[in-house]
PDB file of C-alpha atoms in Angstrom:
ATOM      1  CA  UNK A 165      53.846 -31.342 -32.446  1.00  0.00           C
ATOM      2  CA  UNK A 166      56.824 -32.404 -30.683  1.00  0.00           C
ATOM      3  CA  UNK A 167      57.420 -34.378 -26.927  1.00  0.00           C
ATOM      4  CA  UNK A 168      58.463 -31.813 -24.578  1.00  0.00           C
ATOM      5  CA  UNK A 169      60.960 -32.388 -21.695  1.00  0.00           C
ATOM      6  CA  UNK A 170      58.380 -33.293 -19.268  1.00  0.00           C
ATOM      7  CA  UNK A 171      56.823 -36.028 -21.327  1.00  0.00           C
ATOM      8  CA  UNK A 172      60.027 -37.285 -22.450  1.00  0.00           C
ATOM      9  CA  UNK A 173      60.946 -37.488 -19.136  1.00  0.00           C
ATOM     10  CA  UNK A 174      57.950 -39.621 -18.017  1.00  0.00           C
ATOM     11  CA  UNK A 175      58.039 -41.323 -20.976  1.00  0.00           C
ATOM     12  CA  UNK A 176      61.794 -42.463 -20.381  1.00  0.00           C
ATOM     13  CA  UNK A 177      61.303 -43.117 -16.211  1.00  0.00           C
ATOM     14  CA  UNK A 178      61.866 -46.591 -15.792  1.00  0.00           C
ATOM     15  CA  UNK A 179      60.650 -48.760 -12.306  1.00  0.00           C
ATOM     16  CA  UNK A 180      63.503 -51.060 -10.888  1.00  0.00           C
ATOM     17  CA  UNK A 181      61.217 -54.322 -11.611  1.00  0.00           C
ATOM     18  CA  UNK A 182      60.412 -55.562 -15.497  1.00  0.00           C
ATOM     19  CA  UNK A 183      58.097 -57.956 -17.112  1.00  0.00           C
ATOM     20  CA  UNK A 184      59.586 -61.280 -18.586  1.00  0.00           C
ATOM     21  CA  UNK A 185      58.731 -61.180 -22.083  1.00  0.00           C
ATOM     22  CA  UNK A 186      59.217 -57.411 -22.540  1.00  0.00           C
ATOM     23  CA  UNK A 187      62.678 -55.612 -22.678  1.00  0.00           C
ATOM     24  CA  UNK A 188      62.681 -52.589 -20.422  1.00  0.00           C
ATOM     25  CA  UNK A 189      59.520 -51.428 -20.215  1.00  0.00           C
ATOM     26  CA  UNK A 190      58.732 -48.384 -18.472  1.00  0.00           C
ATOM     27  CA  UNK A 191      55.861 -47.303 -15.823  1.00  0.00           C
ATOM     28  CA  UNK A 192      53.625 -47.343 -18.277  1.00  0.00           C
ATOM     29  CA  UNK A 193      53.808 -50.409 -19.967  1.00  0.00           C
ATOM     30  CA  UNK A 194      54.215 -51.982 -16.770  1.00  0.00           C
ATOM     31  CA  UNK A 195      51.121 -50.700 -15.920  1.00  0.00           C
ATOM     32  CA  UNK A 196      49.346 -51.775 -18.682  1.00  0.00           C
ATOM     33  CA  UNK A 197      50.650 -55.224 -18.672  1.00  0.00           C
ATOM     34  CA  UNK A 198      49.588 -55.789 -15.032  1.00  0.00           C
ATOM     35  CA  UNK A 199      46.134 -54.355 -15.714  1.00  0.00           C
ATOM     36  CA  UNK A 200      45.992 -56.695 -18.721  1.00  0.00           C
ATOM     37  CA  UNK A 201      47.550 -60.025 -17.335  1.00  0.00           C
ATOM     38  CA  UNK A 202      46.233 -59.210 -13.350  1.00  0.00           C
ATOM     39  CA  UNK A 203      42.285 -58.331 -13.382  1.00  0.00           C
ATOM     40  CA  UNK A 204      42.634 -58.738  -9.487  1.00  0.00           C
ATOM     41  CA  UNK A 205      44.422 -55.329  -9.176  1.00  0.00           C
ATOM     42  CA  UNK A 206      42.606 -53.392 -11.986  1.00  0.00           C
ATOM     43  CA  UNK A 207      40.584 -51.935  -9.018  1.00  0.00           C
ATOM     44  CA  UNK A 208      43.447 -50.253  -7.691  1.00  0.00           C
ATOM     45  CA  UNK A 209      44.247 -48.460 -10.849  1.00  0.00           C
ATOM     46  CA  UNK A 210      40.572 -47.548 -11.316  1.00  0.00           C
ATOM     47  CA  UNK A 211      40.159 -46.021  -7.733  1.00  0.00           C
ATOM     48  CA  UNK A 212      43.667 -44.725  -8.365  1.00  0.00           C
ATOM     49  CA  UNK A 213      43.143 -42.646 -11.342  1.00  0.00           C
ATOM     50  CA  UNK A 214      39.781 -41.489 -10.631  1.00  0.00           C
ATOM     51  CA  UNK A 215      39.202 -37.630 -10.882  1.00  0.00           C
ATOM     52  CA  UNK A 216      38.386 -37.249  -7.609  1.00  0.00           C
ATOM     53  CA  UNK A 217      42.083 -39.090  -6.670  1.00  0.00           C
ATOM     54  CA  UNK A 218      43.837 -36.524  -8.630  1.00  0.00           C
ATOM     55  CA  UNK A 219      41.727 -33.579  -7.475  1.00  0.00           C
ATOM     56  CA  UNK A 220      42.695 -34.956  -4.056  1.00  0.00           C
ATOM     57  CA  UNK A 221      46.223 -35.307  -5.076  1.00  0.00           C
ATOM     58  CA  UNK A 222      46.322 -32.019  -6.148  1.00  0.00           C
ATOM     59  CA  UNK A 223      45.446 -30.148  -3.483  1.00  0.00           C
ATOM     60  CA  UNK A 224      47.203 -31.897  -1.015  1.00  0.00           C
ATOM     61  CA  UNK A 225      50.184 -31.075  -2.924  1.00  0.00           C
ATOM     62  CA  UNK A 226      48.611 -27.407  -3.038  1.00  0.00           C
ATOM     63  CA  UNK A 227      48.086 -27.250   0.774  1.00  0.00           C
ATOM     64  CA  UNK A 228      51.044 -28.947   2.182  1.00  0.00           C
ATOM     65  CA  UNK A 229      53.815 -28.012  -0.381  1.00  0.00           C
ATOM     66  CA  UNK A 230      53.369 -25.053  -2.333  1.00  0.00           C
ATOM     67  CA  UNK A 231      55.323 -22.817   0.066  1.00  0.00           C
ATOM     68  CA  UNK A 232      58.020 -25.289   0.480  1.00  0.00           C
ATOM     69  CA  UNK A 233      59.042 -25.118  -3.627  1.00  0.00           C
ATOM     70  CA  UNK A 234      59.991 -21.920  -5.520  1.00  0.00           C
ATOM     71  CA  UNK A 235      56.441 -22.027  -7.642  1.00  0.00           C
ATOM     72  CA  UNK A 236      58.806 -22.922 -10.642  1.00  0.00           C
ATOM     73  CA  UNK A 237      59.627 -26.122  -9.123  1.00  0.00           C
ATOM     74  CA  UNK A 238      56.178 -26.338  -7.717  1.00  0.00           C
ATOM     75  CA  UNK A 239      54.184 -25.843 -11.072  1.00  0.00           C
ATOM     76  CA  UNK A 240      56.725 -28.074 -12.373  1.00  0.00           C
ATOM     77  CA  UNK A 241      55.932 -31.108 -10.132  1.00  0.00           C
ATOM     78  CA  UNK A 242      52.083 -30.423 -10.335  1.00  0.00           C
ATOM     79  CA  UNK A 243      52.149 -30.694 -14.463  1.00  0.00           C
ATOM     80  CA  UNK A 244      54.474 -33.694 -13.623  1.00  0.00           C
ATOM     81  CA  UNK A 245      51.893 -35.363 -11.326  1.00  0.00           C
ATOM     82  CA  UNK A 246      48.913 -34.292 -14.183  1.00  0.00           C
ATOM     83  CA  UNK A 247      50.771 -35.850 -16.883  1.00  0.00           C
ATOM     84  CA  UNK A 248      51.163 -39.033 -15.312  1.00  0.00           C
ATOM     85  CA  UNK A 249      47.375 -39.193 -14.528  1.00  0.00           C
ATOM     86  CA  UNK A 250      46.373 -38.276 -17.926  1.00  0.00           C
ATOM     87  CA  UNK A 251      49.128 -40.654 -19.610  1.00  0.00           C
ATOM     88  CA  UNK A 252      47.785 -43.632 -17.561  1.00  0.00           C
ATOM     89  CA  UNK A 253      44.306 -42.917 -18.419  1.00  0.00           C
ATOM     90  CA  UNK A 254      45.030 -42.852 -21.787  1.00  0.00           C
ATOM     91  CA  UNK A 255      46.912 -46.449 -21.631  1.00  0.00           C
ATOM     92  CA  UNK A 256      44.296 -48.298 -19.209  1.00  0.00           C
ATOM     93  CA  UNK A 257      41.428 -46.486 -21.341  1.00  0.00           C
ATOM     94  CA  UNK A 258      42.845 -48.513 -24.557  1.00  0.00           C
ATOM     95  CA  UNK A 259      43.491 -51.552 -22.639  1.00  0.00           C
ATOM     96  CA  UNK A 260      39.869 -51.658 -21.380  1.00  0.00           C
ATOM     97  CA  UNK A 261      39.042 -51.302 -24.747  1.00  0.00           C
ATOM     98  CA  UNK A 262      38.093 -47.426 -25.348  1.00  0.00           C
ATOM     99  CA  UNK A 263      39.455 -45.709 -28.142  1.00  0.00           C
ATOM    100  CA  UNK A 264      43.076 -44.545 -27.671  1.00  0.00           C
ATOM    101  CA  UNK A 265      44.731 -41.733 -28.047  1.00  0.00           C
ATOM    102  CA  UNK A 266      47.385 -41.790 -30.864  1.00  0.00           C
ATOM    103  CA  UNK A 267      49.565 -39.366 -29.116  1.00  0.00           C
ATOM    104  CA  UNK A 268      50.649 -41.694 -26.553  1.00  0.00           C
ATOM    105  CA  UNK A 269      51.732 -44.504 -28.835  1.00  0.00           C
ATOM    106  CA  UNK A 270      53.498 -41.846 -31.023  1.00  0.00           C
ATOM    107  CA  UNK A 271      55.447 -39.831 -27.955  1.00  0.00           C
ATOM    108  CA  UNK A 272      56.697 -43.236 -26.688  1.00  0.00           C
ATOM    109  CA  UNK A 273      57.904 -44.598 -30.124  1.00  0.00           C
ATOM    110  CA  UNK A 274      59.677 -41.344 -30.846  1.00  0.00           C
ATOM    111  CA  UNK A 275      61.291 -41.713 -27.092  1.00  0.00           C
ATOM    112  CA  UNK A 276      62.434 -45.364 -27.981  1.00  0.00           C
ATOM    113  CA  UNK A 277      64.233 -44.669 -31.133  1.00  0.00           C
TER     114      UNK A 277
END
């Protein structure tokens, strides 16, 4: 099954700060370097990405946006928002030691290449 233009395209975002050792990573592997290297801040990520956050997240965006976007653009920055939750679930998941889901590691090699 192939990456589609939404996951390529948070695949490919990059932050404007990097990791010495590691040659431009993007928000994900920065991510999952500081949750590795910085225990102190895995807290955040785990309040962060909770369900609850998201379902929060969500319907802010619902209640305060929705009639501001044509509900292309709307539906487009929702799936956006959804993808990055479950992407980063999937990475911290592995990192913490759960089983990891293959898809990840083989949308962002694809996206490297």
């Amino acid at each position: 099954m192939g990456v589609s233009k939404l996951e390529k395209y948070i695949l490919n975002s990059k932050p404007r700060i990097g990791w010495e050792g590691t040659e431009d990573p993007n928000h994900f592997e920065i991510s999952k370097l500081i949750y590795q290297n910085r225990p102190e801040f895995r807290y955040i990520y785990d309040d962060m990405l909770s369900q609850e956050r998201e379902d929060a997240i969500n319907e802010l965006l619902r209640s305060e946006f929705e009639n501001l976007f044509s509900e292309t653009r709307y539906l487009l920055i929702k799936d956006c928002l959804n993808l990055r939750f479950k992407e980063l679930r999937t990475i911290l998941n592995h990192t913490k030691g759960g089983t990891p889901e293959k898809a990840y590691c083989d949308k962002w090699r694809s996206n490297k290449i």
